[in-house]
Amino acid sequence: MGWPDETERIINVNILVCVKQVPKDEDLKLDPVTKTLIRSQGTGVISEYDKYAMEMAARLKAETGGHVTAITMGPPSSAEVLRYCLAVGADDVYLLSDRAMGGADAYATVNVLAAAKAHLEKNAAHYDLVLCGKQAGDSDTSLVMPELAERLGLPQITFAQNYELADGKLLVHRETDDGVDVLAVPTPAVLSVGKTVFEARRPNMRLKLKANHTEIPVLSAESLGIDPSEIGVSGSRTVVGSSYFPE
């Protein structure tokens, strides 16, 4: 799509936000056999940096009149994270859930997210931006966002902490070890969002009540047209040698 020329205002920016449900600290448990987190315990919460990704998306939506879609991959309980997204400004949400997706590493997770983006774009406008939190609150690998950008063949900007709309361009402020870089963003592009200079909003009560009564659409591996051998444990390229909580 690309941005309008510098004489025009940036309008209708469509954004896809990838979020993740992570266990609450008190619910953290490891499967001793698979070395993965047990995600059926408790209700879980949205990963901290994903809150800032959602906030940036909501602000861009308010300023440009665009559309925000949030997706998450996980068990049925992950639908609660999507209700949070609806309560802070997402227009629609989709749960990517299938037993075949379980136990995925970053590579297999990206296969699902990329397929979901392609599936959603068949019947909707293309996404100008894909936003992710810079790392998940459970694994902390920071691998999904750069691998997703590579998989989609899109430019990426990491550690976004602020943005501005100026002269028909989106400028992203990127945190570095030496300060802040200000980069003009081509579109489409993928951004990873760190802790922003602005606070993440609390869920709107009216939207929260509406979200609590919203049926969350579920997309399975079959509906996304994914080969089961490319997702979950089967599609993972890495193996966890050991994982444990220190005594």
PDB file of C-alpha atoms in Angstrom:
ATOM      1  CA  MET A   1       0.000   0.000   0.000  1.00  0.00           C
ATOM      2  CA  GLY A   2       2.648   2.567   1.051  1.00  0.00           C
ATOM      3  CA  TRP A   3       1.997   5.881   2.711  1.00  0.00           C
ATOM      4  CA  PRO A   4       0.331   8.799   0.934  1.00  0.00           C
ATOM      5  CA  ASP A   5       2.666  11.444  -0.438  1.00  0.00           C
ATOM      6  CA  GLU A   6       3.870  14.223   1.852  1.00  0.00           C
ATOM      7  CA  THR A   7       1.005  16.546   0.947  1.00  0.00           C
ATOM      8  CA  GLU A   8      -1.544  14.133   2.375  1.00  0.00           C
ATOM      9  CA  ARG A   9      -2.443  12.943   5.836  1.00  0.00           C
ATOM     10  CA  ILE A  10      -1.789   9.330   6.770  1.00  0.00           C
ATOM     11  CA  ILE A  11      -5.161   7.586   6.851  1.00  0.00           C
ATOM     12  CA  ASN A  12      -6.611   4.122   7.328  1.00  0.00           C
ATOM     13  CA  VAL A  13      -3.594   2.275   8.702  1.00  0.00           C
ATOM     14  CA  ASN A  14      -4.564  -1.382   9.143  1.00  0.00           C
ATOM     15  CA  ILE A  15      -2.674  -3.099  11.955  1.00  0.00           C
ATOM     16  CA  LEU A  16      -2.281  -6.741  12.954  1.00  0.00           C
ATOM     17  CA  VAL A  17      -1.155  -7.238  16.555  1.00  0.00           C
ATOM     18  CA  CYS A  18       0.273 -10.594  17.659  1.00  0.00           C
ATOM     19  CA  VAL A  19      -0.215 -11.159  21.378  1.00  0.00           C
ATOM     20  CA  LYS A  20       0.439 -14.041  23.755  1.00  0.00           C
ATOM     21  CA  GLN A  21      -1.083 -15.356  26.939  1.00  0.00           C
ATOM     22  CA  VAL A  22       1.514 -16.150  29.599  1.00  0.00           C
ATOM     23  CA  PRO A  23       0.967 -17.821  32.973  1.00  0.00           C
ATOM     24  CA  LYS A  24       0.671 -15.743  36.101  1.00  0.00           C
ATOM     25  CA  ASP A  25       3.746 -16.098  38.308  1.00  0.00           C
ATOM     26  CA  GLU A  26       1.847 -18.228  40.808  1.00  0.00           C
ATOM     27  CA  ASP A  27       0.678 -20.580  38.033  1.00  0.00           C
ATOM     28  CA  LEU A  28       4.076 -21.252  36.453  1.00  0.00           C
ATOM     29  CA  LYS A  29       4.591 -25.007  36.107  1.00  0.00           C
ATOM     30  CA  LEU A  30       6.824 -27.074  33.839  1.00  0.00           C
ATOM     31  CA  ASP A  31       6.077 -30.392  32.219  1.00  0.00           C
ATOM     32  CA  PRO A  32       9.039 -32.592  33.252  1.00  0.00           C
ATOM     33  CA  VAL A  33       8.773 -34.683  30.078  1.00  0.00           C
ATOM     34  CA  THR A  34       8.249 -32.092  27.328  1.00  0.00           C
ATOM     35  CA  LYS A  35      10.226 -29.335  29.127  1.00  0.00           C
ATOM     36  CA  THR A  36       7.489 -26.867  28.168  1.00  0.00           C
ATOM     37  CA  LEU A  37       5.221 -24.667  30.262  1.00  0.00           C
ATOM     38  CA  ILE A  38       1.936 -26.162  31.334  1.00  0.00           C
ATOM     39  CA  ARG A  39      -0.596 -23.640  30.039  1.00  0.00           C
ATOM     40  CA  SER A  40      -3.773 -25.177  31.397  1.00  0.00           C
ATOM     41  CA  GLN A  41      -3.158 -23.865  34.901  1.00  0.00           C
ATOM     42  CA  GLY A  42      -5.003 -20.688  35.923  1.00  0.00           C
ATOM     43  CA  THR A  43      -6.310 -18.104  33.487  1.00  0.00           C
ATOM     44  CA  GLY A  44      -3.060 -16.449  32.438  1.00  0.00           C
ATOM     45  CA  VAL A  45      -2.479 -12.830  31.469  1.00  0.00           C
ATOM     46  CA  ILE A  46      -1.388 -10.930  28.399  1.00  0.00           C
ATOM     47  CA  SER A  47       2.390 -10.711  28.058  1.00  0.00           C
ATOM     48  CA  GLU A  48       3.584  -7.352  29.398  1.00  0.00           C
ATOM     49  CA  TYR A  49       5.183  -5.971  26.231  1.00  0.00           C
ATOM     50  CA  ASP A  50       2.129  -6.976  24.205  1.00  0.00           C
ATOM     51  CA  LYS A  51       0.174  -4.392  26.212  1.00  0.00           C
ATOM     52  CA  TYR A  52       2.404  -1.684  24.740  1.00  0.00           C
ATOM     53  CA  ALA A  53       2.026  -3.110  21.236  1.00  0.00           C
ATOM     54  CA  MET A  54      -1.748  -2.949  21.650  1.00  0.00           C
ATOM     55  CA  GLU A  55      -1.510   0.611  23.002  1.00  0.00           C
ATOM     56  CA  MET A  56       0.550   1.767  20.035  1.00  0.00           C
ATOM     57  CA  ALA A  57      -1.951   0.127  17.681  1.00  0.00           C
ATOM     58  CA  ALA A  58      -4.898   1.774  19.451  1.00  0.00           C
ATOM     59  CA  ARG A  59      -3.235   5.185  19.264  1.00  0.00           C
ATOM     60  CA  LEU A  60      -2.431   4.825  15.573  1.00  0.00           C
ATOM     61  CA  LYS A  61      -6.011   3.735  14.963  1.00  0.00           C
ATOM     62  CA  ALA A  62      -7.347   6.824  16.746  1.00  0.00           C
ATOM     63  CA  GLU A  63      -5.069   9.120  14.749  1.00  0.00           C
ATOM     64  CA  THR A  64      -5.457   7.570  11.311  1.00  0.00           C
ATOM     65  CA  GLY A  65      -8.915   5.965  11.398  1.00  0.00           C
ATOM     66  CA  GLY A  66      -7.489   2.534  10.681  1.00  0.00           C
ATOM     67  CA  HIS A  67      -8.460  -0.968  11.774  1.00  0.00           C
ATOM     68  CA  VAL A  68      -6.842  -3.150  14.467  1.00  0.00           C
ATOM     69  CA  THR A  69      -6.951  -6.951  14.496  1.00  0.00           C
ATOM     70  CA  ALA A  70      -5.401  -8.982  17.324  1.00  0.00           C
ATOM     71  CA  ILE A  71      -4.445 -12.658  17.095  1.00  0.00           C
ATOM     72  CA  THR A  72      -2.998 -15.153  19.532  1.00  0.00           C
ATOM     73  CA  MET A  73      -1.956 -18.787  19.304  1.00  0.00           C
ATOM     74  CA  GLY A  74      -2.775 -20.971  22.266  1.00  0.00           C
ATOM     75  CA  PRO A  75      -5.285 -23.181  24.073  1.00  0.00           C
ATOM     76  CA  PRO A  76      -8.953 -22.156  24.391  1.00  0.00           C
ATOM     77  CA  SER A  77      -8.201 -20.253  27.620  1.00  0.00           C
ATOM     78  CA  SER A  78      -6.136 -17.785  25.547  1.00  0.00           C
ATOM     79  CA  ALA A  79      -9.422 -16.270  24.404  1.00  0.00           C
ATOM     80  CA  GLU A  80      -9.337 -14.154  27.579  1.00  0.00           C
ATOM     81  CA  VAL A  81      -6.266 -12.325  26.282  1.00  0.00           C
ATOM     82  CA  LEU A  82      -8.209 -11.455  23.146  1.00  0.00           C
ATOM     83  CA  ARG A  83     -11.055 -10.095  25.270  1.00  0.00           C
ATOM     84  CA  TYR A  84      -8.486  -7.784  26.842  1.00  0.00           C
ATOM     85  CA  CYS A  85      -7.499  -6.642  23.330  1.00  0.00           C
ATOM     86  CA  LEU A  86     -11.120  -5.890  22.474  1.00  0.00           C
ATOM     87  CA  ALA A  87     -11.443  -3.895  25.692  1.00  0.00           C
ATOM     88  CA  VAL A  88      -8.480  -1.671  24.817  1.00  0.00           C
ATOM     89  CA  GLY A  89      -9.400  -0.936  21.223  1.00  0.00           C
ATOM     90  CA  ALA A  90      -9.068  -3.932  18.894  1.00  0.00           C
ATOM     91  CA  ASP A  91     -11.806  -4.098  16.249  1.00  0.00           C
ATOM     92  CA  ASP A  92     -11.679  -7.856  15.824  1.00  0.00           C
ATOM     93  CA  VAL A  93      -9.735 -10.812  17.205  1.00  0.00           C
ATOM     94  CA  TYR A  94      -8.944 -14.417  16.263  1.00  0.00           C
ATOM     95  CA  LEU A  95      -7.784 -17.355  18.362  1.00  0.00           C
ATOM     96  CA  LEU A  96      -5.368 -19.713  16.586  1.00  0.00           C
ATOM     97  CA  SER A  97      -5.968 -22.939  18.452  1.00  0.00           C
ATOM     98  CA  ASP A  98      -5.377 -26.570  17.582  1.00  0.00           C
ATOM     99  CA  ARG A  99      -3.758 -29.455  19.443  1.00  0.00           C
ATOM    100  CA  ALA A 100      -1.352 -29.756  16.500  1.00  0.00           C
ATOM    101  CA  MET A 101      -0.017 -26.277  17.339  1.00  0.00           C
ATOM    102  CA  GLY A 102       1.010 -27.254  20.885  1.00  0.00           C
ATOM    103  CA  GLY A 103       4.655 -27.321  21.970  1.00  0.00           C
ATOM    104  CA  ALA A 104       5.795 -25.035  19.156  1.00  0.00           C
ATOM    105  CA  ASP A 105       9.127 -23.240  19.177  1.00  0.00           C
ATOM    106  CA  ALA A 106       9.528 -19.786  17.607  1.00  0.00           C
ATOM    107  CA  TYR A 107       9.930 -21.223  14.086  1.00  0.00           C
ATOM    108  CA  ALA A 108       6.742 -23.315  14.253  1.00  0.00           C
ATOM    109  CA  THR A 109       4.864 -20.441  15.914  1.00  0.00           C
ATOM    110  CA  VAL A 110       5.838 -18.109  13.081  1.00  0.00           C
ATOM    111  CA  ASN A 111       4.492 -20.613  10.546  1.00  0.00           C
ATOM    112  CA  VAL A 112       1.071 -20.335  12.197  1.00  0.00           C
ATOM    113  CA  LEU A 113       1.158 -16.533  12.516  1.00  0.00           C
ATOM    114  CA  ALA A 114       2.206 -16.082   8.881  1.00  0.00           C
ATOM    115  CA  ALA A 115      -0.546 -18.428   7.715  1.00  0.00           C
ATOM    116  CA  ALA A 116      -3.088 -16.550   9.833  1.00  0.00           C
ATOM    117  CA  LYS A 117      -2.062 -13.216   8.293  1.00  0.00           C
ATOM    118  CA  ALA A 118      -2.409 -14.637   4.785  1.00  0.00           C
ATOM    119  CA  HIS A 119      -5.782 -16.176   5.656  1.00  0.00           C
ATOM    120  CA  LEU A 120      -7.167 -12.933   7.091  1.00  0.00           C
ATOM    121  CA  GLU A 121      -5.940 -10.883   4.152  1.00  0.00           C
ATOM    122  CA  LYS A 122      -7.921 -13.031   1.711  1.00  0.00           C
ATOM    123  CA  ASN A 123     -11.147 -11.383   2.839  1.00  0.00           C
ATOM    124  CA  ALA A 124      -9.920  -8.070   4.267  1.00  0.00           C
ATOM    125  CA  ALA A 125      -7.633  -5.171   3.497  1.00  0.00           C
ATOM    126  CA  HIS A 126      -3.924  -5.863   3.678  1.00  0.00           C
ATOM    127  CA  TYR A 127      -2.176  -4.988   6.918  1.00  0.00           C
ATOM    128  CA  ASP A 128       0.176  -2.019   6.771  1.00  0.00           C
ATOM    129  CA  LEU A 129       1.820  -2.889  10.073  1.00  0.00           C
ATOM    130  CA  VAL A 130       2.334  -6.026  12.142  1.00  0.00           C
ATOM    131  CA  LEU A 131       3.091  -5.264  15.796  1.00  0.00           C
ATOM    132  CA  CYS A 132       4.504  -7.645  18.399  1.00  0.00           C
ATOM    133  CA  GLY A 133       5.815  -7.195  21.916  1.00  0.00           C
ATOM    134  CA  LYS A 134       9.608  -7.286  21.855  1.00  0.00           C
ATOM    135  CA  GLN A 135       9.656 -10.515  23.862  1.00  0.00           C
ATOM    136  CA  ALA A 136       7.226 -12.823  25.637  1.00  0.00           C
ATOM    137  CA  GLY A 137       6.937 -12.778  29.409  1.00  0.00           C
ATOM    138  CA  ASP A 138       7.465 -16.523  29.730  1.00  0.00           C
ATOM    139  CA  SER A 139      10.216 -17.595  27.305  1.00  0.00           C
ATOM    140  CA  ASP A 140      11.895 -14.161  26.797  1.00  0.00           C
ATOM    141  CA  THR A 141      13.578 -15.283  23.568  1.00  0.00           C
ATOM    142  CA  SER A 142      12.731 -12.240  21.370  1.00  0.00           C
ATOM    143  CA  LEU A 143      12.771 -14.598  18.369  1.00  0.00           C
ATOM    144  CA  VAL A 144       9.213 -14.562  17.038  1.00  0.00           C
ATOM    145  CA  MET A 145       9.104 -10.985  15.731  1.00  0.00           C
ATOM    146  CA  PRO A 146      12.341 -11.043  13.667  1.00  0.00           C
ATOM    147  CA  GLU A 147      11.558 -14.546  12.389  1.00  0.00           C
ATOM    148  CA  LEU A 148       8.046 -13.416  11.417  1.00  0.00           C
ATOM    149  CA  ALA A 149       9.433 -10.437   9.500  1.00  0.00           C
ATOM    150  CA  GLU A 150      11.842 -12.765   7.700  1.00  0.00           C
ATOM    151  CA  ARG A 151       9.073 -15.257   6.942  1.00  0.00           C
ATOM    152  CA  LEU A 152       6.843 -12.503   5.527  1.00  0.00           C
ATOM    153  CA  GLY A 153       9.696 -10.894   3.614  1.00  0.00           C
ATOM    154  CA  LEU A 154       9.045  -7.525   5.278  1.00  0.00           C
ATOM    155  CA  PRO A 155      11.327  -4.864   6.765  1.00  0.00           C
ATOM    156  CA  GLN A 156      11.497  -4.815  10.551  1.00  0.00           C
ATOM    157  CA  ILE A 157      12.182  -2.316  13.294  1.00  0.00           C
ATOM    158  CA  THR A 158      12.917  -3.557  16.792  1.00  0.00           C
ATOM    159  CA  PHE A 159      12.577  -1.957  20.250  1.00  0.00           C
ATOM    160  CA  ALA A 160      10.050   0.694  19.208  1.00  0.00           C
ATOM    161  CA  GLN A 161       9.249   2.993  22.135  1.00  0.00           C
ATOM    162  CA  ASN A 162       7.401   5.876  20.467  1.00  0.00           C
ATOM    163  CA  TYR A 163       6.199   7.152  17.108  1.00  0.00           C
ATOM    164  CA  GLU A 164       5.131  10.327  15.363  1.00  0.00           C
ATOM    165  CA  LEU A 165       3.171  11.151  12.230  1.00  0.00           C
ATOM    166  CA  ALA A 166       4.889  13.897  10.246  1.00  0.00           C
ATOM    167  CA  ASP A 167       4.994  15.008   6.612  1.00  0.00           C
ATOM    168  CA  GLY A 168       2.937  12.035   5.470  1.00  0.00           C
ATOM    169  CA  LYS A 169       5.295   9.549   7.141  1.00  0.00           C
ATOM    170  CA  LEU A 170       5.297   7.288  10.157  1.00  0.00           C
ATOM    171  CA  LEU A 171       8.458   7.862  12.174  1.00  0.00           C
ATOM    172  CA  VAL A 172       9.351   5.275  14.806  1.00  0.00           C
ATOM    173  CA  HIS A 173      11.593   6.036  17.762  1.00  0.00           C
ATOM    174  CA  ARG A 174      13.790   2.991  18.323  1.00  0.00           C
ATOM    175  CA  GLU A 175      15.598   2.471  21.618  1.00  0.00           C
ATOM    176  CA  THR A 176      19.313   1.653  21.309  1.00  0.00           C
ATOM    177  CA  ASP A 177      22.220   1.229  23.709  1.00  0.00           C
ATOM    178  CA  ASP A 178      23.378   4.737  22.807  1.00  0.00           C
ATOM    179  CA  GLY A 179      20.053   6.565  22.790  1.00  0.00           C
ATOM    180  CA  VAL A 180      17.211   6.688  20.285  1.00  0.00           C
ATOM    181  CA  ASP A 181      17.114   6.282  16.513  1.00  0.00           C
ATOM    182  CA  VAL A 182      14.269   7.935  14.566  1.00  0.00           C
ATOM    183  CA  LEU A 183      13.418   5.870  11.506  1.00  0.00           C
ATOM    184  CA  ALA A 184      10.907   6.383   8.704  1.00  0.00           C
ATOM    185  CA  VAL A 185       8.861   3.211   8.282  1.00  0.00           C
ATOM    186  CA  PRO A 186       8.129   1.779   4.824  1.00  0.00           C
ATOM    187  CA  THR A 187       4.997  -0.305   4.574  1.00  0.00           C
ATOM    188  CA  PRO A 188       4.121  -3.013   5.042  1.00  0.00           C
ATOM    189  CA  ALA A 189       6.510  -3.587   7.945  1.00  0.00           C
ATOM    190  CA  VAL A 190       6.861  -5.482  11.211  1.00  0.00           C
ATOM    191  CA  LEU A 191       7.613  -3.705  14.497  1.00  0.00           C
ATOM    192  CA  SER A 192       8.574  -5.077  17.882  1.00  0.00           C
ATOM    193  CA  VAL A 193       7.438  -2.797  20.691  1.00  0.00           C
ATOM    194  CA  GLY A 194       9.257  -2.407  23.989  1.00  0.00           C
ATOM    195  CA  LYS A 195       8.150  -0.327  26.948  1.00  0.00           C
ATOM    196  CA  THR A 196       6.768   2.806  25.366  1.00  0.00           C
ATOM    197  CA  VAL A 197       7.111   6.367  26.606  1.00  0.00           C
ATOM    198  CA  PHE A 198       3.337   6.377  27.002  1.00  0.00           C
ATOM    199  CA  GLU A 199       1.379   4.199  29.418  1.00  0.00           C
ATOM    200  CA  ALA A 200      -0.726   1.255  28.288  1.00  0.00           C
ATOM    201  CA  ARG A 201      -4.373   2.065  28.895  1.00  0.00           C
ATOM    202  CA  ARG A 202      -6.672   0.163  31.208  1.00  0.00           C
ATOM    203  CA  PRO A 203      -9.532  -1.774  29.602  1.00  0.00           C
ATOM    204  CA  ASN A 204     -12.568   0.393  28.882  1.00  0.00           C
ATOM    205  CA  MET A 205     -15.451  -0.807  31.072  1.00  0.00           C
ATOM    206  CA  ARG A 206     -18.049  -0.587  28.307  1.00  0.00           C
ATOM    207  CA  LEU A 207     -15.824  -2.414  25.853  1.00  0.00           C
ATOM    208  CA  LYS A 208     -14.868  -4.950  28.513  1.00  0.00           C
ATOM    209  CA  LEU A 209     -18.510  -5.818  29.175  1.00  0.00           C
ATOM    210  CA  LYS A 210     -19.096  -6.155  25.438  1.00  0.00           C
ATOM    211  CA  ALA A 211     -15.980  -8.316  25.049  1.00  0.00           C
ATOM    212  CA  ASN A 212     -17.141 -10.639  27.829  1.00  0.00           C
ATOM    213  CA  HIS A 213     -20.174 -11.512  25.709  1.00  0.00           C
ATOM    214  CA  THR A 214     -18.311 -11.743  22.406  1.00  0.00           C
ATOM    215  CA  GLU A 215     -17.818 -15.150  20.817  1.00  0.00           C
ATOM    216  CA  ILE A 216     -14.154 -15.405  19.879  1.00  0.00           C
ATOM    217  CA  PRO A 217     -13.648 -16.941  16.404  1.00  0.00           C
ATOM    218  CA  VAL A 218     -11.230 -19.876  16.354  1.00  0.00           C
ATOM    219  CA  LEU A 219      -8.961 -20.752  13.429  1.00  0.00           C
ATOM    220  CA  SER A 220      -7.618 -24.319  13.355  1.00  0.00           C
ATOM    221  CA  ALA A 221      -4.670 -25.690  11.418  1.00  0.00           C
ATOM    222  CA  GLU A 222      -7.093 -27.069   8.838  1.00  0.00           C
ATOM    223  CA  SER A 223      -8.915 -23.762   8.376  1.00  0.00           C
ATOM    224  CA  LEU A 224      -5.553 -22.026   7.910  1.00  0.00           C
ATOM    225  CA  GLY A 225      -4.458 -24.642   5.381  1.00  0.00           C
ATOM    226  CA  ILE A 226      -1.309 -25.535   7.338  1.00  0.00           C
ATOM    227  CA  ASP A 227       0.512 -28.846   7.034  1.00  0.00           C
ATOM    228  CA  PRO A 228       0.559 -30.309  10.593  1.00  0.00           C
ATOM    229  CA  SER A 229       4.201 -31.320  10.088  1.00  0.00           C
ATOM    230  CA  GLU A 230       5.125 -27.613   9.904  1.00  0.00           C
ATOM    231  CA  ILE A 231       3.644 -26.591  13.260  1.00  0.00           C
ATOM    232  CA  GLY A 232       3.733 -27.593  16.911  1.00  0.00           C
ATOM    233  CA  VAL A 233       6.332 -30.074  18.084  1.00  0.00           C
ATOM    234  CA  SER A 234       6.618 -31.651  14.623  1.00  0.00           C
ATOM    235  CA  GLY A 235       7.471 -28.351  12.959  1.00  0.00           C
ATOM    236  CA  SER A 236       9.873 -27.094  15.622  1.00  0.00           C
ATOM    237  CA  ARG A 237      13.549 -26.720  14.710  1.00  0.00           C
ATOM    238  CA  THR A 238      14.845 -26.459  18.274  1.00  0.00           C
ATOM    239  CA  VAL A 239      14.696 -28.763  21.290  1.00  0.00           C
ATOM    240  CA  VAL A 240      14.805 -27.675  24.931  1.00  0.00           C
ATOM    241  CA  GLY A 241      17.576 -29.701  26.591  1.00  0.00           C
ATOM    242  CA  SER A 242      16.549 -28.862  30.138  1.00  0.00           C
ATOM    243  CA  SER A 243      14.288 -26.399  31.895  1.00  0.00           C
ATOM    244  CA  TYR A 244      13.742 -26.009  35.610  1.00  0.00           C
ATOM    245  CA  PHE A 245      12.910 -23.626  38.406  1.00  0.00           C
ATOM    246  CA  PRO A 246      15.850 -23.050  40.771  1.00  0.00           C
ATOM    247  CA  GLU A 247      15.323 -24.393  44.265  1.00  0.00           C
TER     248      GLU A 247
END
